[in-house]
Amino acid sequence: MARTVWDSTVGKKTVMAVSGIVMLLYLVAHVIGNLKIFFGAAEFNHYGHWLRTVGEPFMHYEWTLWLVRIVLVVAVVAHAVSAYQLSRRDIKARPSTYVHKKPRASYATRTMRWGGIILGLFIVWHVLDLTTGTVHSGGFQEGHPYQNVVDTFSTWYGNVIYIAAMLALGLHIRHGFWSAAQTLGVGSRTRDRALKTVANVLALLLTAGFIAVPVGVMTGVVS
Amino acid sequence: MKLTLRVWRQKNADAEGAMSTYEVDGISSDMSFLEMLDTLNEELILEGEDPVAFDHDCREGICGACSLVINGDAHGPERTTTCQLHMRSFADGDTIDIEPWRASAFPVIKDLVVDRSALDRIIQAGGYITAPTGAAPEAHAAPVPKPDADFAFEHAECIGCGACVAACPNGAAMLFTSAKVNHLNVLPQGAPERETRVLDMVAQMDEEGFGGCTLTGECATACPKGIPLVSITGMNREWLRAVRKGKR
């Protein structure tokens, strides 16, 4: 069965849909956590520490966090590998383009591939910046996420990279969520409008929620 | 009407092709697009040139033989087949680009004619039922609910022209395959092969070198028979159901 799924274009699209939904659910939790930054350093840092103690005493310190990280890495890799293989196949299936070109699909649909690459690069930078601190501007302080976030968004490039990536994320979710519903066979004529609305609302809320943090730092609401 | 045509000319499957420009005059707005091409070909033959090869058969919009990408649209600007497209859809003095279906699964044979037998092989893989044939069976023997009959008929309208493949930026045959799968899978006559049909047809579709679906919706926009995009969703549902049932 696994072989059938992986060898089929329809199956690989299913892998993309499922991994995409896993990442989307994570982003909803992520944005809610991010917004705690507007309630001060104490609450935000406390939330950051709590992420490491979730599930105790059943789970050991950081076990839940690592479990989530593993699931996310698997989801990102599965999503990217499927997208790469399907894209190569798609390009091969249409080697010569028309002399008379007519782009008609929506902007979000046409930018899924480039948007995905931008998001992949962003994730690498984001982890190196705020999880490991490798490329962090100013001294990265382990256990002080509030200050680290303020430092990142005090640089012009930190703001530019982040906001550009979040706009790409919004476009990606706009087409991706609705598309996943079609791939998993839950779309229908009667549900189409509802699914498109949910996709747009999710894209808008997530993008606005994430961008609120750098905007907060830039305007001095968060300092 | 006087028109400038830019037509894809290619001697054979192995030759390099290119767009050639022709002028045609005396075109009536009541002519079909194919009759306009017939006029061009008559002139070319009189001049001792090779006429433009293009597929056509019934010229009634029901056989699926005619193709042509006209000004970037499969079957041209109207939602119909090329044979049912009339010159009144164009203006005097227009320049019209005419190209063949483009997909690696549809190799060009000559000029505007492509080999669409890949679609036949998808049908052979599962687009049939094993019910006994012969005299028409008693109509009440296999009751079909009206909504199911309508659904099946909507998908049975597919004439297999390949416009969906031509319009798809990925050269995918998802809309064609989904029309065939949905048409038979919803009916009691198609029930015995419900799972194997979708698995075999999708496998054959992949084997033919068609691309995958990115849900751009270009196929459903181009389809002269109005097969809806949600048809693909229905096939995905059938495919996942068959995989879950462990039929492969």
Short mmCIF file of C-alpha atoms in Angstrom, two decimals:
data_model
loop_
_atom_site.label_atom_id
_atom_site.label_comp_id
_atom_site.label_asym_id
_atom_site.label_seq_id
_atom_site.Cartn_x
_atom_site.Cartn_y
_atom_site.Cartn_z
CA MET A 1 0.00 0.00 0.00
CA ALA A 2 2.82 2.42 0.89
CA ARG A 3 4.45 1.55 -2.44
CA THR A 4 1.21 2.26 -4.34
CA VAL A 5 0.88 5.65 -2.65
CA TRP A 6 4.47 6.74 -3.18
CA ASP A 7 4.64 5.55 -6.81
CA SER A 8 1.48 7.37 -7.87
CA THR A 9 1.06 11.06 -8.66
CA VAL A 10 -2.25 10.99 -6.80
CA GLY A 11 -0.56 9.29 -3.83
CA LYS A 12 2.33 11.76 -3.70
CA LYS A 13 -0.19 14.58 -3.74
CA THR A 14 -1.83 12.87 -0.73
CA VAL A 15 1.52 12.88 1.07
CA MET A 16 1.79 16.60 0.34
CA ALA A 17 -1.75 17.25 1.58
CA VAL A 18 -1.32 15.34 4.85
CA SER A 19 2.13 16.81 5.62
CA GLY A 20 0.82 20.26 4.72
CA ILE A 21 -2.05 19.94 7.17
CA VAL A 22 0.36 18.78 9.93
CA MET A 23 2.46 21.91 9.32
CA LEU A 24 -0.64 24.10 9.17
CA LEU A 25 -1.89 22.82 12.55
CA TYR A 26 1.55 23.53 14.00
CA LEU A 27 1.46 27.08 12.60
CA VAL A 28 -1.90 27.76 14.27
CA ALA A 29 -0.36 26.79 17.65
CA HIS A 30 2.80 28.76 16.77
CA VAL A 31 0.99 32.01 16.00
CA ILE A 32 -1.07 31.83 19.19
CA GLY A 33 2.15 31.40 21.20
CA ASN A 34 3.82 34.28 19.33
CA LEU A 35 1.06 36.71 20.25
CA LYS A 36 1.94 36.27 23.94
CA ILE A 37 4.86 38.62 23.24
CA PHE A 38 2.36 41.51 23.54
CA PHE A 39 1.82 40.66 27.23
CA GLY A 40 5.37 41.30 28.34
CA ALA A 41 8.72 39.56 28.73
CA ALA A 42 7.74 37.57 31.83
CA GLU A 43 4.71 35.90 30.24
CA PHE A 44 6.47 35.24 26.90
CA ASN A 45 9.59 33.76 28.52
CA HIS A 46 7.44 31.67 30.85
CA TYR A 47 5.56 30.33 27.82
CA GLY A 48 8.91 29.54 26.16
CA HIS A 49 10.01 27.58 29.20
CA TRP A 50 6.66 25.77 29.43
CA LEU A 51 7.15 24.43 25.90
CA ARG A 52 10.03 22.37 27.31
CA THR A 53 8.05 21.00 30.25
CA VAL A 54 4.84 20.03 28.40
CA GLY A 55 3.65 16.57 29.36
CA GLU A 56 5.60 16.33 32.64
CA PRO A 57 5.67 14.24 34.71
CA PHE A 58 4.68 11.65 32.08
CA MET A 59 7.25 13.09 29.66
CA HIS A 60 10.79 14.02 30.59
CA TYR A 61 12.06 17.61 30.17
CA GLU A 62 11.98 18.58 26.43
CA TRP A 63 10.66 15.17 25.30
CA THR A 64 7.40 16.61 23.94
CA LEU A 65 9.29 19.42 22.25
CA TRP A 66 11.60 16.98 20.52
CA LEU A 67 8.67 14.79 19.51
CA VAL A 68 7.04 17.80 17.86
CA ARG A 69 10.34 18.71 16.18
CA ILE A 70 10.73 15.20 14.76
CA VAL A 71 7.17 15.17 13.40
CA LEU A 72 7.75 18.59 11.82
CA VAL A 73 11.04 17.58 10.19
CA VAL A 74 9.37 14.47 8.75
CA ALA A 75 6.49 16.61 7.47
CA VAL A 76 8.78 19.23 5.89
CA VAL A 77 10.98 16.58 4.22
CA ALA A 78 7.99 14.55 2.95
CA HIS A 79 6.34 17.72 1.61
CA ALA A 80 9.50 18.97 -0.10
CA VAL A 81 10.58 15.64 -1.60
CA SER A 82 7.08 14.99 -3.01
CA ALA A 83 6.88 18.53 -4.38
CA TYR A 84 10.31 18.19 -6.01
CA GLN A 85 9.53 14.83 -7.62
CA LEU A 86 6.08 15.91 -8.81
CA SER A 87 7.41 19.19 -10.19
CA ARG A 88 10.14 17.41 -12.16
CA ARG A 89 7.52 15.09 -13.58
CA ASP A 90 5.19 17.99 -14.45
CA ILE A 91 7.94 19.88 -16.29
CA LYS A 92 8.86 16.72 -18.21
CA ALA A 93 5.20 16.17 -19.15
CA ARG A 94 5.02 19.60 -20.82
CA PRO A 95 8.44 20.18 -22.38
CA SER A 96 7.46 22.71 -25.06
CA THR A 97 5.31 25.66 -24.17
CA TYR A 98 2.83 27.42 -26.42
CA VAL A 99 4.01 30.28 -28.61
CA HIS A 100 0.84 32.12 -27.61
CA LYS A 101 1.02 32.20 -23.80
CA LYS A 102 -1.88 32.97 -21.53
CA PRO A 103 -1.38 32.82 -17.75
CA ARG A 104 -4.77 32.39 -16.13
CA ALA A 105 -4.38 30.60 -12.79
CA SER A 106 -4.41 32.83 -9.71
CA TYR A 107 -1.21 34.40 -8.37
CA ALA A 108 -1.25 32.08 -5.34
CA THR A 109 -1.51 29.01 -7.60
CA ARG A 110 1.30 30.10 -9.91
CA THR A 111 3.69 30.88 -7.06
CA MET A 112 3.34 27.59 -5.13
CA ARG A 113 6.74 26.23 -6.23
CA TRP A 114 8.80 29.38 -5.75
CA GLY A 115 6.85 30.19 -2.60
CA GLY A 116 7.67 26.75 -1.24
CA ILE A 117 11.39 27.21 -1.92
CA ILE A 118 11.31 30.63 -0.21
CA LEU A 119 9.56 29.10 2.82
CA GLY A 120 12.10 26.24 2.98
CA LEU A 121 15.00 28.71 3.02
CA PHE A 122 13.17 30.84 5.58
CA ILE A 123 12.73 27.86 7.94
CA VAL A 124 16.52 27.25 7.86
CA TRP A 125 17.25 30.91 8.66
CA HIS A 126 14.51 31.06 11.30
CA VAL A 127 15.85 28.03 13.19
CA LEU A 128 19.47 29.27 12.96
CA ASP A 129 18.32 32.69 14.15
CA LEU A 130 15.94 32.01 17.04
CA THR A 131 16.42 28.34 18.04
CA THR A 132 20.18 27.73 17.80
CA GLY A 133 21.19 31.41 17.66
CA THR A 134 23.91 30.66 15.10
CA VAL A 135 23.11 33.62 12.84
CA HIS A 136 21.49 35.76 15.52
CA SER A 137 22.21 39.48 15.53
CA GLY A 138 23.65 40.59 18.87
CA GLY A 139 24.30 38.12 21.67
CA PHE A 140 21.81 35.22 21.56
CA GLN A 141 20.60 34.42 25.06
CA GLU A 142 19.38 30.86 25.64
CA GLY A 143 16.17 30.97 27.69
CA HIS A 144 15.39 34.62 26.92
CA PRO A 145 13.22 34.38 23.80
CA TYR A 146 11.63 37.82 24.35
CA GLN A 147 14.97 39.63 24.08
CA ASN A 148 16.08 37.44 21.16
CA VAL A 149 12.92 38.28 19.19
CA VAL A 150 13.37 42.01 19.88
CA ASP A 151 17.02 41.78 18.71
CA THR A 152 16.06 40.04 15.44
CA PHE A 153 13.38 42.55 14.57
CA SER A 154 15.65 45.47 15.45
CA THR A 155 17.60 44.74 12.24
CA TRP A 156 16.26 45.81 8.85
CA TYR A 157 17.12 42.47 7.22
CA GLY A 158 15.43 40.51 10.01
CA ASN A 159 12.20 42.39 9.31
CA VAL A 160 12.50 42.12 5.52
CA ILE A 161 13.20 38.37 5.50
CA TYR A 162 10.46 37.63 8.01
CA ILE A 163 7.71 39.76 6.48
CA ALA A 164 8.49 38.58 2.93
CA ALA A 165 8.37 34.94 4.09
CA MET A 166 5.07 35.46 5.90
CA LEU A 167 3.49 36.97 2.78
CA ALA A 168 4.71 33.93 0.85
CA LEU A 169 3.21 31.75 3.58
CA GLY A 170 -0.18 33.41 3.21
CA LEU A 171 -0.22 32.80 -0.54
CA HIS A 172 0.95 29.20 -0.03
CA ILE A 173 -1.85 28.45 2.44
CA ARG A 174 -4.46 30.19 0.29
CA HIS A 175 -3.99 27.68 -2.53
CA GLY A 176 -2.57 24.86 -0.38
CA PHE A 177 -5.41 24.39 2.08
CA TRP A 178 -8.13 24.29 -0.58
CA SER A 179 -5.92 22.10 -2.76
CA ALA A 180 -5.31 19.62 0.09
CA ALA A 181 -9.07 19.29 0.55
CA GLN A 182 -9.43 18.35 -3.14
CA THR A 183 -6.53 15.89 -2.96
CA LEU A 184 -8.00 14.16 0.08
CA GLY A 185 -11.37 13.98 -1.67
CA VAL A 186 -13.29 16.05 0.89
CA GLY A 187 -14.06 18.88 -1.53
CA SER A 188 -17.43 19.00 -3.28
CA ARG A 189 -19.58 21.44 -5.22
CA THR A 190 -21.56 22.43 -2.12
CA ARG A 191 -18.48 22.77 0.10
CA ASP A 192 -16.33 24.65 -2.39
CA ARG A 193 -17.21 28.16 -1.26
CA ALA A 194 -16.79 27.24 2.42
CA LEU A 195 -13.38 25.64 1.77
CA LYS A 196 -12.15 28.66 -0.19
CA THR A 197 -13.35 30.96 2.60
CA VAL A 198 -11.60 28.91 5.28
CA ALA A 199 -8.41 28.91 3.18
CA ASN A 200 -8.50 32.68 2.79
CA VAL A 201 -9.33 33.31 6.45
CA LEU A 202 -6.57 30.96 7.63
CA ALA A 203 -4.05 32.57 5.27
CA LEU A 204 -5.03 36.06 6.38
CA LEU A 205 -5.08 35.33 10.13
CA LEU A 206 -1.77 33.46 10.11
CA THR A 207 0.01 36.09 8.00
CA ALA A 208 -1.38 38.98 10.06
CA GLY A 209 -0.65 37.19 13.35
CA PHE A 210 2.96 36.45 12.45
CA ILE A 211 3.64 39.89 10.95
CA ALA A 212 2.18 41.55 14.07
CA VAL A 213 5.37 40.63 16.00
CA PRO A 214 7.96 42.46 13.82
CA VAL A 215 5.49 45.34 13.42
CA GLY A 216 5.16 45.44 17.21
CA VAL A 217 8.94 45.67 17.61
CA MET A 218 9.29 48.28 14.86
CA THR A 219 6.60 50.50 16.36
CA GLY A 220 8.00 50.13 19.86
CA VAL A 221 4.97 48.28 21.27
CA VAL A 222 7.33 45.40 22.01
CA SER A 223 10.77 46.45 23.29
CA MET B 1 -13.05 38.67 -43.43
CA LYS B 2 -9.33 38.88 -44.00
CA LEU B 3 -7.12 37.10 -41.49
CA THR B 4 -3.46 36.49 -40.75
CA LEU B 5 -2.81 32.95 -39.55
CA ARG B 6 0.30 31.84 -37.74
CA VAL B 7 0.25 28.04 -37.94
CA TRP B 8 2.56 25.41 -36.43
CA ARG B 9 4.14 23.48 -39.33
CA GLN B 10 6.09 20.30 -38.68
CA LYS B 11 6.87 17.77 -41.44
CA ASN B 12 6.85 14.70 -39.22
CA ALA B 13 7.39 13.49 -35.66
CA ASP B 14 11.17 13.85 -35.84
CA ALA B 15 11.36 17.16 -37.73
CA GLU B 16 11.81 20.54 -36.07
CA GLY B 17 8.63 22.59 -36.24
CA ALA B 18 8.06 26.32 -36.51
CA MET B 19 5.25 28.83 -36.90
CA SER B 20 4.47 29.83 -40.51
CA THR B 21 2.43 32.87 -41.46
CA TYR B 22 -0.40 32.77 -44.03
CA GLU B 23 -2.92 35.33 -45.22
CA VAL B 24 -6.50 34.21 -45.97
CA ASP B 25 -9.18 36.35 -47.54
CA GLY B 26 -12.88 35.94 -48.26
CA ILE B 27 -13.69 34.22 -44.97
CA SER B 28 -17.38 34.33 -44.02
CA SER B 29 -18.24 34.91 -40.36
CA ASP B 30 -20.64 31.93 -40.65
CA MET B 31 -17.81 29.52 -41.48
CA SER B 32 -16.61 27.18 -38.79
CA PHE B 33 -12.97 27.38 -37.79
CA LEU B 34 -12.26 24.14 -39.65
CA GLU B 35 -13.96 25.44 -42.81
CA MET B 36 -11.68 28.46 -42.57
CA LEU B 37 -8.70 26.06 -42.45
CA ASP B 38 -10.19 24.12 -45.42
CA THR B 39 -10.17 27.41 -47.35
CA LEU B 40 -6.52 27.94 -46.48
CA ASN B 41 -5.68 24.38 -47.53
CA GLU B 42 -7.45 24.75 -50.90
CA GLU B 43 -5.28 27.78 -51.60
CA LEU B 44 -2.14 25.97 -50.48
CA ILE B 45 -2.93 23.01 -52.75
CA LEU B 46 -3.51 25.33 -55.73
CA GLU B 47 -0.15 26.94 -55.04
CA GLY B 48 1.44 23.48 -54.97
CA GLU B 49 2.23 23.64 -51.26
CA ASP B 50 1.68 20.99 -48.61
CA PRO B 51 -1.73 21.57 -46.93
CA VAL B 52 -1.89 22.01 -43.15
CA ALA B 53 -2.66 18.69 -41.44
CA PHE B 54 -5.27 18.82 -38.68
CA ASP B 55 -7.58 16.27 -37.03
CA HIS B 56 -11.33 16.39 -37.62
CA ASP B 57 -14.18 13.95 -38.08
CA CYS B 58 -17.84 14.54 -37.21
CA ARG B 59 -17.70 18.36 -37.21
CA GLU B 60 -20.73 18.24 -34.90
CA GLY B 61 -18.89 18.63 -31.60
CA ILE B 62 -19.45 15.05 -30.45
CA CYS B 63 -16.56 12.88 -31.64
CA GLY B 64 -13.57 14.52 -29.96
CA ALA B 65 -11.31 14.33 -33.01
CA CYS B 66 -10.67 18.03 -33.55
CA SER B 67 -8.11 19.75 -31.42
CA LEU B 68 -6.06 22.95 -32.00
CA VAL B 69 -4.84 25.50 -29.49
CA ILE B 70 -6.15 28.80 -30.86
CA ASN B 71 -4.59 31.98 -29.47
CA GLY B 72 -3.42 30.02 -26.42
CA ASP B 73 -6.84 28.47 -25.71
CA ALA B 74 -7.58 24.78 -26.31
CA HIS B 75 -10.49 24.78 -28.82
CA GLY B 76 -10.31 28.59 -28.99
CA PRO B 77 -12.17 31.39 -27.25
CA GLU B 78 -15.64 29.78 -26.98
CA ARG B 79 -16.55 26.88 -24.72
CA THR B 80 -17.02 24.37 -27.50
CA THR B 81 -14.99 22.17 -29.82
CA THR B 82 -12.94 23.71 -32.63
CA CYS B 83 -15.40 22.39 -35.23
CA GLN B 84 -18.27 24.22 -33.53
CA LEU B 85 -16.26 27.43 -33.18
CA HIS B 86 -17.37 29.97 -35.78
CA MET B 87 -15.45 32.78 -37.38
CA ARG B 88 -17.90 35.30 -35.92
CA SER B 89 -15.88 34.87 -32.72
CA PHE B 90 -13.04 36.70 -34.50
CA ALA B 91 -12.76 40.15 -36.04
CA ASP B 92 -11.73 41.14 -39.56
CA GLY B 93 -7.98 41.69 -39.70
CA ASP B 94 -7.21 39.48 -36.66
CA THR B 95 -3.99 37.54 -36.34
CA ILE B 96 -4.73 34.01 -35.09
CA ASP B 97 -2.11 31.66 -33.61
CA ILE B 98 -2.85 27.97 -34.23
CA GLU B 99 -0.79 25.33 -32.39
CA PRO B 100 -1.11 21.59 -31.69
CA TRP B 101 -1.91 20.09 -28.25
CA ARG B 102 1.32 20.25 -26.24
CA ALA B 103 2.23 17.38 -23.91
CA SER B 104 5.02 14.82 -23.98
CA ALA B 105 2.34 12.09 -23.88
CA PHE B 106 0.87 13.61 -27.09
CA PRO B 107 3.75 13.58 -29.60
CA VAL B 108 3.18 15.65 -32.76
CA ILE B 109 2.69 13.43 -35.83
CA LYS B 110 2.46 16.23 -38.40
CA ASP B 111 1.64 19.96 -38.22
CA LEU B 112 -1.38 20.20 -35.88
CA VAL B 113 -2.01 16.45 -35.54
CA VAL B 114 -0.91 14.75 -32.31
CA ASP B 115 -1.01 11.10 -31.21
CA ARG B 116 -3.66 10.82 -28.49
CA SER B 117 -3.61 7.04 -28.17
CA ALA B 118 -2.34 7.42 -24.58
CA LEU B 119 -5.95 8.28 -23.67
CA ASP B 120 -7.15 5.06 -25.35
CA ARG B 121 -4.71 3.04 -23.23
CA ILE B 122 -6.07 4.70 -20.06
CA ILE B 123 -9.57 3.58 -21.14
CA GLN B 124 -8.27 0.07 -21.86
CA ALA B 125 -6.84 -0.07 -18.33
CA GLY B 126 -10.28 0.15 -16.72
CA GLY B 127 -12.79 2.34 -18.52
CA TYR B 128 -15.26 -0.47 -19.14
CA ILE B 129 -17.75 -2.67 -17.27
CA THR B 130 -18.01 -6.46 -17.25
CA ALA B 131 -21.80 -6.55 -17.45
CA PRO B 132 -22.99 -8.89 -20.22
CA THR B 133 -23.73 -7.07 -23.44
CA GLY B 134 -26.25 -7.89 -26.12
CA ALA B 135 -29.92 -6.91 -26.15
CA ALA B 136 -30.81 -3.98 -23.89
CA PRO B 137 -31.57 -5.32 -20.38
CA GLU B 138 -34.86 -4.69 -18.57
CA ALA B 139 -34.64 -1.05 -17.42
CA HIS B 140 -35.94 -1.83 -13.92
CA ALA B 141 -33.43 -4.62 -13.31
CA ALA B 142 -30.76 -2.24 -12.01
CA PRO B 143 -32.37 0.82 -10.38
CA VAL B 144 -30.24 3.96 -10.52
CA PRO B 145 -31.18 6.97 -8.35
CA LYS B 146 -31.81 10.05 -10.49
CA PRO B 147 -28.95 12.14 -8.96
CA ASP B 148 -26.51 9.27 -9.66
CA ALA B 149 -27.76 8.95 -13.23
CA ASP B 150 -27.32 12.71 -13.74
CA PHE B 151 -23.84 12.58 -12.22
CA ALA B 152 -22.84 9.66 -14.44
CA PHE B 153 -24.24 11.38 -17.51
CA GLU B 154 -22.42 14.63 -16.77
CA HIS B 155 -19.13 12.71 -16.79
CA ALA B 156 -20.13 10.49 -19.72
CA GLU B 157 -20.22 13.67 -21.80
CA CYS B 158 -16.40 13.58 -21.99
CA ILE B 159 -15.47 13.04 -25.65
CA GLY B 160 -11.79 12.38 -24.93
CA CYS B 161 -10.52 15.24 -27.06
CA GLY B 162 -7.58 15.94 -24.74
CA ALA B 163 -8.21 19.69 -24.32
CA CYS B 164 -7.71 19.22 -20.56
CA VAL B 165 -4.20 17.86 -21.17
CA ALA B 166 -3.43 20.63 -23.66
CA ALA B 167 -4.56 23.35 -21.26
CA CYS B 168 -2.86 21.92 -18.15
CA PRO B 169 0.50 23.55 -17.37
CA ASN B 170 1.65 20.10 -16.16
CA GLY B 171 0.32 18.15 -19.15
CA ALA B 172 -1.87 16.13 -16.78
CA ALA B 173 -4.75 13.88 -17.87
CA MET B 174 -6.50 14.04 -14.50
CA LEU B 175 -9.76 15.57 -15.76
CA PHE B 176 -10.09 13.03 -18.58
CA THR B 177 -9.35 10.08 -16.28
CA SER B 178 -11.62 11.39 -13.55
CA ALA B 179 -14.51 11.81 -15.99
CA LYS B 180 -14.21 8.13 -16.99
CA VAL B 181 -13.76 6.90 -13.40
CA ASN B 182 -16.67 8.94 -12.00
CA HIS B 183 -18.97 8.01 -14.88
CA LEU B 184 -18.71 4.26 -14.23
CA ASN B 185 -17.97 4.19 -10.49
CA VAL B 186 -21.24 5.84 -9.49
CA LEU B 187 -23.38 3.30 -11.38
CA PRO B 188 -24.38 -0.18 -10.16
CA GLN B 189 -23.15 -1.61 -13.49
CA GLY B 190 -19.68 -0.29 -12.71
CA ALA B 191 -19.61 -1.50 -9.10
CA PRO B 192 -17.76 -4.84 -9.55
CA GLU B 193 -14.60 -3.07 -10.78
CA ARG B 194 -15.03 0.08 -8.70
CA GLU B 195 -11.66 -0.21 -6.94
CA THR B 196 -9.52 -1.85 -9.62
CA ARG B 197 -10.83 0.60 -12.23
CA VAL B 198 -9.55 3.73 -10.47
CA LEU B 199 -6.25 2.11 -9.43
CA ASP B 200 -5.52 0.73 -12.91
CA MET B 201 -6.55 3.87 -14.79
CA VAL B 202 -4.49 6.17 -12.54
CA ALA B 203 -1.50 3.79 -12.82
CA GLN B 204 -1.79 3.81 -16.64
CA MET B 205 -2.16 7.60 -16.63
CA ASP B 206 1.11 7.89 -14.70
CA GLU B 207 2.83 5.35 -16.94
CA GLU B 208 1.93 7.32 -20.07
CA GLY B 209 4.01 10.23 -18.77
CA PHE B 210 1.22 12.68 -18.00
CA GLY B 211 1.99 15.19 -15.25
CA GLY B 212 0.34 15.50 -11.85
CA CYS B 213 -2.50 17.74 -10.74
CA THR B 214 -1.76 21.11 -9.14
CA LEU B 215 -5.41 22.16 -9.21
CA THR B 216 -4.89 25.20 -11.40
CA GLY B 217 -8.32 24.59 -12.93
CA GLU B 218 -7.13 25.22 -16.51
CA CYS B 219 -8.53 21.84 -17.62
CA ALA B 220 -12.09 22.52 -16.50
CA THR B 221 -11.97 25.98 -18.10
CA ALA B 222 -10.89 24.47 -21.42
CA CYS B 223 -13.22 21.43 -21.43
CA PRO B 224 -15.75 21.81 -24.27
CA LYS B 225 -18.15 19.49 -22.42
CA GLY B 226 -17.99 21.27 -19.07
CA ILE B 227 -16.54 18.44 -16.98
CA PRO B 228 -16.10 20.22 -13.61
CA LEU B 229 -12.83 20.51 -11.66
CA VAL B 230 -14.50 18.81 -8.69
CA SER B 231 -14.52 15.67 -10.83
CA ILE B 232 -10.80 15.33 -9.98
CA THR B 233 -11.67 15.56 -6.28
CA GLY B 234 -14.11 12.71 -6.82
CA MET B 235 -11.44 10.56 -8.47
CA ASN B 236 -8.99 11.28 -5.63
CA ARG B 237 -11.68 10.14 -3.19
CA GLU B 238 -12.26 6.92 -5.17
CA TRP B 239 -8.51 6.29 -5.41
CA LEU B 240 -7.90 6.74 -1.66
CA ARG B 241 -10.91 4.52 -0.94
CA ALA B 242 -9.52 1.78 -3.18
CA VAL B 243 -6.06 2.02 -1.58
CA ARG B 244 -7.59 1.85 1.92
CA LYS B 245 -9.52 -1.25 0.89
CA GLY B 246 -6.17 -2.81 0.06
CA LYS B 247 -6.94 -3.64 -3.55
CA ARG B 248 -3.25 -3.11 -4.37
#
